[in-house]
PDB file of C-alpha atoms in Angstrom:
ATOM      1  CA  LYS W   1       5.265  -0.432 -81.023  1.00  0.00           C
ATOM      2  CA  GLN W   2       3.417  -0.569 -77.784  1.00  0.00           C
ATOM      3  CA  LYS W   3       4.380   1.838 -75.102  1.00  0.00           C
ATOM      4  CA  LYS W   4       5.604   0.236 -71.909  1.00  0.00           C
ATOM      5  CA  THR W   5       3.608   1.286 -68.814  1.00  0.00           C
ATOM      6  CA  LYS W   6       5.141   1.142 -65.446  1.00  0.00           C
ATOM      7  CA  SER W   7       3.240  -0.598 -62.741  1.00  0.00           C
ATOM      8  CA  PRO W   8       2.447   1.609 -59.752  1.00  0.00           C
ATOM      9  CA  LYS W   9       5.026   1.305 -56.968  1.00  0.00           C
ATOM     10  CA  GLN W  10       3.847  -0.551 -53.917  1.00  0.00           C
ATOM     11  CA  LYS W  11       4.402   1.360 -50.684  1.00  0.00           C
ATOM     12  CA  LYS W  12       6.235  -0.520 -48.075  1.00  0.00           C
ATOM     13  CA  THR W  13       4.392  -0.582 -44.845  1.00  0.00           C
ATOM     14  CA  LYS W  14       6.185  -0.634 -41.554  1.00  0.00           C
ATOM     15  CA  SER W  15       4.883  -2.661 -38.688  1.00  0.00           C
ATOM     16  CA  PRO W  16       3.939  -0.471 -35.756  1.00  0.00           C
ATOM     17  CA  LYS W  17       6.592  -0.158 -33.090  1.00  0.00           C
ATOM     18  CA  GLN W  18       5.778  -1.665 -29.787  1.00  0.00           C
ATOM     19  CA  LYS W  19       6.109   0.688 -26.848  1.00  0.00           C
ATOM     20  CA  LYS W  20       8.689  -0.448 -24.447  1.00  0.00           C
ATOM     21  CA  THR W  21       7.629  -0.752 -20.800  1.00  0.00           C
ATOM     22  CA  LYS W  22       9.740  -0.674 -17.768  1.00  0.00           C
ATOM     23  CA  SER W  23       8.997  -4.248 -16.804  1.00  0.00           C
ATOM     24  CA  SER W  24       7.465  -7.216 -18.567  1.00  0.00           C
ATOM     25  CA  PRO W  25       4.137  -8.452 -17.281  1.00  0.00           C
ATOM     26  CA  THR W  26       4.029 -11.528 -15.092  1.00  0.00           C
ATOM     27  CA  THR W  27       1.237 -13.958 -15.743  1.00  0.00           C
ATOM     28  CA  THR W  28      -0.224 -16.006 -12.937  1.00  0.00           C
ATOM     29  CA  PRO W  29      -2.575 -18.774 -14.137  1.00  0.00           C
ATOM     30  CA  THR W  30      -4.887 -20.118 -11.622  1.00  0.00           C
ATOM     31  CA  THR W  31      -5.645 -23.830 -11.846  1.00  0.00           C
ATOM     32  CA  LEU W  32      -9.258 -24.682 -11.127  1.00  0.00           C
ATOM     33  CA  SER W  33     -11.472 -27.705 -10.957  1.00  0.00           C
ATOM     34  CA  PRO W  34     -12.974 -28.878 -14.205  1.00  0.00           C
ATOM     35  CA  THR W  35     -16.167 -26.926 -13.617  1.00  0.00           C
ATOM     36  CA  ARG W  36     -14.494 -23.599 -13.021  1.00  0.00           C
ATOM     37  CA  SER W  37     -13.276 -21.290 -15.809  1.00  0.00           C
ATOM     38  CA  PRO W  38      -9.615 -20.378 -15.500  1.00  0.00           C
ATOM     39  CA  ILE W  39      -8.740 -17.003 -14.214  1.00  0.00           C
ATOM     40  CA  THR W  40      -5.537 -15.476 -15.485  1.00  0.00           C
ATOM     41  CA  THR W  41      -4.117 -12.475 -13.726  1.00  0.00           C
ATOM     42  CA  PHE W  42      -1.787 -10.064 -15.568  1.00  0.00           C
ATOM     43  CA  ASN W  43       0.192  -7.945 -13.185  1.00  0.00           C
ATOM     44  CA  PHE W  44       1.962  -5.085 -14.821  1.00  0.00           C
ATOM     45  CA  GLY W  45       3.277  -3.838 -11.534  1.00  0.00           C
ATOM     46  CA  GLY W  46       0.143  -1.733 -10.886  1.00  0.00           C
ATOM     47  CA  CYS W  47      -3.543  -2.173 -11.191  1.00  0.00           C
ATOM     48  CA  SER W  48      -3.888  -2.812 -14.892  1.00  0.00           C
ATOM     49  CA  GLY W  49      -5.397  -6.288 -14.551  1.00  0.00           C
ATOM     50  CA  ASN W  50      -8.289  -5.356 -12.254  1.00  0.00           C
ATOM     51  CA  GLU W  51     -12.001  -5.062 -13.084  1.00  0.00           C
ATOM     52  CA  ASN W  52     -12.332  -8.477 -14.782  1.00  0.00           C
ATOM     53  CA  GLY W  53     -15.305  -9.715 -12.757  1.00  0.00           C
ATOM     54  CA  TYR W  54     -13.238 -11.773 -10.362  1.00  0.00           C
ATOM     55  CA  CYS W  55     -11.924 -10.707  -6.952  1.00  0.00           C
ATOM     56  CA  GLU W  56      -8.150 -11.239  -6.958  1.00  0.00           C
ATOM     57  CA  ASN W  57      -5.806 -10.730  -3.997  1.00  0.00           C
ATOM     58  CA  VAL W  58      -3.155  -9.088  -6.073  1.00  0.00           C
ATOM     59  CA  PHE W  59      -5.551  -6.191  -6.815  1.00  0.00           C
ATOM     60  CA  ASN W  60      -7.546  -6.315  -3.545  1.00  0.00           C
ATOM     61  CA  THR W  61      -5.837  -3.158  -2.188  1.00  0.00           C
ATOM     62  CA  ALA W  62      -6.921   0.410  -1.614  1.00  0.00           C
ATOM     63  CA  GLU W  63      -4.375   1.477  -4.217  1.00  0.00           C
ATOM     64  CA  CYS W  64      -6.202  -0.723  -6.816  1.00  0.00           C
ATOM     65  CA  ASN W  65      -9.626   0.381  -5.566  1.00  0.00           C
ATOM     66  CA  PHE W  66     -10.181  -3.201  -4.262  1.00  0.00           C
ATOM     67  CA  ASP W  67      -9.787  -4.811  -7.700  1.00  0.00           C
ATOM     68  CA  GLY W  68     -11.762  -1.982  -9.373  1.00  0.00           C
ATOM     69  CA  GLY W  69     -14.724  -2.885  -7.206  1.00  0.00           C
ATOM     70  CA  ASP W  70     -14.577  -6.677  -7.938  1.00  0.00           C
ATOM     71  CA  CYS W  71     -13.774  -7.313  -4.271  1.00  0.00           C
ATOM     72  CA  ASP W  72     -16.263  -4.977  -2.620  1.00  0.00           C
ATOM     73  CA  LEU W  73     -18.931  -7.640  -1.891  1.00  0.00           C
ATOM     74  CA  PHE W  74     -16.305 -10.181  -0.723  1.00  0.00           C
ATOM     75  CA  ASN W  75     -14.650  -7.616   1.575  1.00  0.00           C
ATOM     76  CA  SER W  76     -17.955  -6.536   3.114  1.00  0.00           C
ATOM     77  CA  MET W  77     -19.246 -10.074   3.632  1.00  0.00           C
ATOM     78  CA  TYR W  78     -15.982 -11.674   4.749  1.00  0.00           C
ATOM     79  CA  PRO W  79     -13.680  -8.894   6.089  1.00  0.00           C
ATOM     80  CA  ASP W  80     -11.407 -11.389   8.001  1.00  0.00           C
ATOM     81  CA  CYS W  81     -11.270 -14.096   5.281  1.00  0.00           C
ATOM     82  CA  ASP W  82      -7.694 -14.449   3.937  1.00  0.00           C
ATOM     83  CA  VAL W  83      -7.654 -16.839   0.999  1.00  0.00           C
ATOM     84  CA  PRO W  84      -5.591 -17.112  -2.179  1.00  0.00           C
ATOM     85  CA  ASN W  85      -8.604 -16.828  -4.490  1.00  0.00           C
ATOM     86  CA  PRO W  86     -11.495 -14.829  -2.982  1.00  0.00           C
ATOM     87  CA  SER W  87     -13.618 -15.581  -6.059  1.00  0.00           C
ATOM     88  CA  TYR W  88     -13.834 -19.227  -4.889  1.00  0.00           C
ATOM     89  CA  VAL W  89     -15.854 -18.197  -1.806  1.00  0.00           C
ATOM     90  CA  GLY W  90     -19.527 -18.368  -2.551  1.00  0.00           C
ATOM     91  CA  ASP W  91     -19.080 -19.551  -6.151  1.00  0.00           C
ATOM     92  CA  GLY W  92     -21.400 -22.532  -5.734  1.00  0.00           C
ATOM     93  CA  LEU W  93     -18.590 -25.148  -5.537  1.00  0.00           C
ATOM     94  CA  CYS W  94     -17.607 -26.676  -2.186  1.00  0.00           C
ATOM     95  CA  ASP W  95     -13.915 -26.238  -1.329  1.00  0.00           C
ATOM     96  CA  LEU W  96     -14.156 -28.438   1.747  1.00  0.00           C
ATOM     97  CA  GLN W  97     -10.633 -29.877   1.466  1.00  0.00           C
ATOM     98  CA  ARG W  98      -9.098 -26.430   0.960  1.00  0.00           C
ATOM     99  CA  THR W  99      -9.220 -25.683   4.653  1.00  0.00           C
ATOM    100  CA  THR W 100      -8.517 -21.975   4.310  1.00  0.00           C
ATOM    101  CA  TYR W 101     -11.886 -21.583   2.581  1.00  0.00           C
ATOM    102  CA  PHE W 102     -13.886 -23.754   5.033  1.00  0.00           C
ATOM    103  CA  THR W 103     -13.568 -21.420   8.010  1.00  0.00           C
ATOM    104  CA  LEU W 104     -15.896 -19.249  10.123  1.00  0.00           C
ATOM    105  CA  GLU W 105     -14.132 -16.137   8.769  1.00  0.00           C
ATOM    106  CA  CYS W 106     -14.932 -17.199   5.167  1.00  0.00           C
ATOM    107  CA  GLY W 107     -18.522 -18.207   5.941  1.00  0.00           C
ATOM    108  CA  PHE W 108     -17.635 -21.899   5.473  1.00  0.00           C
ATOM    109  CA  ASP W 109     -16.773 -21.258   1.837  1.00  0.00           C
ATOM    110  CA  GLY W 110     -19.554 -18.747   1.509  1.00  0.00           C
ATOM    111  CA  GLY W 111     -22.131 -21.454   2.184  1.00  0.00           C
ATOM    112  CA  ASP W 112     -20.927 -23.559  -0.778  1.00  0.00           C
ATOM    113  CA  CYS W 113     -20.629 -26.712   1.453  1.00  0.00           C
ATOM    114  CA  ASP W 114     -23.987 -26.391   3.187  1.00  0.00           C
ATOM    115  CA  ASP W 115     -25.571 -29.181   1.189  1.00  0.00           C
ATOM    116  CA  PHE W 116     -22.337 -31.251   0.885  1.00  0.00           C
ATOM    117  CA  PRO W 117     -22.837 -34.814   2.201  1.00  0.00           C
ATOM    118  CA  GLU W 118     -21.291 -34.876   5.665  1.00  0.00           C
ATOM    119  CA  PHE W 119     -19.650 -38.365   5.520  1.00  0.00           C
ATOM    120  CA  CYS W 120     -18.595 -38.343   1.879  1.00  0.00           C
ATOM    121  CA  ASP W 121     -14.851 -38.742   1.323  1.00  0.00           C
ATOM    122  CA  VAL W 122     -13.903 -37.423  -2.112  1.00  0.00           C
ATOM    123  CA  GLY W 123     -10.468 -36.103  -1.342  1.00  0.00           C
ATOM    124  CA  ASN W 124      -9.879 -32.947  -3.425  1.00  0.00           C
ATOM    125  CA  ASN W 125     -12.762 -33.778  -5.808  1.00  0.00           C
ATOM    126  CA  THR W 126     -15.485 -31.939  -3.949  1.00  0.00           C
ATOM    127  CA  TRP W 127     -16.477 -30.347  -7.302  1.00  0.00           C
ATOM    128  CA  ALA W 128     -17.601 -33.831  -8.526  1.00  0.00           C
ATOM    129  CA  ILE W 129     -20.500 -34.078  -6.083  1.00  0.00           C
ATOM    130  CA  GLY W 130     -23.689 -32.631  -7.501  1.00  0.00           C
ATOM    131  CA  ASP W 131     -22.115 -31.591 -10.821  1.00  0.00           C
ATOM    132  CA  ASN W 132     -24.875 -33.300 -12.927  1.00  0.00           C
ATOM    133  CA  ILE W 133     -22.526 -36.111 -13.842  1.00  0.00           C
ATOM    134  CA  CYS W 134     -22.958 -39.536 -12.173  1.00  0.00           C
ATOM    135  CA  HIS W 135     -19.593 -40.703 -10.972  1.00  0.00           C
ATOM    136  CA  PRO W 136     -19.912 -44.362  -9.908  1.00  0.00           C
ATOM    137  CA  GLN W 137     -17.172 -44.106  -7.280  1.00  0.00           C
ATOM    138  CA  TYR W 138     -19.402 -41.577  -5.441  1.00  0.00           C
ATOM    139  CA  ASN W 139     -22.606 -43.501  -5.945  1.00  0.00           C
ATOM    140  CA  THR W 140     -22.791 -44.417  -2.286  1.00  0.00           C
ATOM    141  CA  THR W 141     -25.158 -43.681   0.570  1.00  0.00           C
ATOM    142  CA  GLU W 142     -22.345 -41.686   2.288  1.00  0.00           C
ATOM    143  CA  CYS W 143     -22.058 -39.459  -0.796  1.00  0.00           C
ATOM    144  CA  GLU W 144     -25.857 -39.358  -1.224  1.00  0.00           C
ATOM    145  CA  TYR W 145     -25.578 -41.043  -4.588  1.00  0.00           C
ATOM    146  CA  ASP W 146     -23.161 -38.438  -5.945  1.00  0.00           C
ATOM    147  CA  GLY W 147     -25.180 -35.568  -4.572  1.00  0.00           C
ATOM    148  CA  GLY W 148     -28.220 -36.941  -6.417  1.00  0.00           C
ATOM    149  CA  ASP W 149     -26.423 -37.261  -9.759  1.00  0.00           C
ATOM    150  CA  CYS W 150     -26.730 -41.053  -9.826  1.00  0.00           C
ATOM    151  CA  ILE W 151     -30.491 -41.271  -8.964  1.00  0.00           C
ATOM    152  CA  ASN W 152     -32.496 -42.753 -11.795  1.00  0.00           C
ATOM    153  CA  VAL W 153     -29.419 -43.493 -13.857  1.00  0.00           C
ATOM    154  CA  ASP W 154     -28.674 -46.929 -15.357  1.00  0.00           C
ATOM    155  CA  LEU W 155     -24.940 -47.461 -14.840  1.00  0.00           C
ATOM    156  CA  THR W 156     -22.592 -49.658 -16.730  1.00  0.00           C
ATOM    157  CA  PRO W 157     -19.435 -50.323 -14.629  1.00  0.00           C
ATOM    158  CA  GLY W 158     -16.608 -47.867 -15.445  1.00  0.00           C
ATOM    159  CA  ASP W 159     -18.776 -45.205 -17.112  1.00  0.00           C
ATOM    160  CA  ASP W 160     -19.707 -41.706 -15.951  1.00  0.00           C
ATOM    161  CA  TYR W 161     -23.152 -40.463 -17.018  1.00  0.00           C
ATOM    162  CA  TYR W 162     -24.540 -37.042 -17.638  1.00  0.00           C
ATOM    163  CA  HIS W 163     -28.003 -36.265 -16.391  1.00  0.00           C
TER     164      HIS W 163
END
């Protein structure tokens, strides 16, 4: 007769317990134009979401060390600029229609609109001008041929073309 061998017992593993916090975090997603990366702010009631490379108003306080230093340059260059998203100022995208950014206090969007065609009416789509995509609706003299995006591009009606 063969001797029965017992298989080794498997230890049960417990999942780690989650620490309870006093309050649940609130998440504030920021909607951006198609050429901006989304910024998500996690506010745990303190400064725990700072130092992510973006200047955010929620952490732009002395208590949060001005977003862990992320807002130092913004605060020194535009001390009187009060906008919802300081990272939009001087980011290379013209926020002409967002009038709070296009002010003297904010350096006219940090100079982002300096080269924007003066008579081009794009509504809230200022990001579309000069984005290296030819948008036929902005291929006009007023929009400087989509900020140069439509120069030397053979268009078929209804199409957008990448440079």
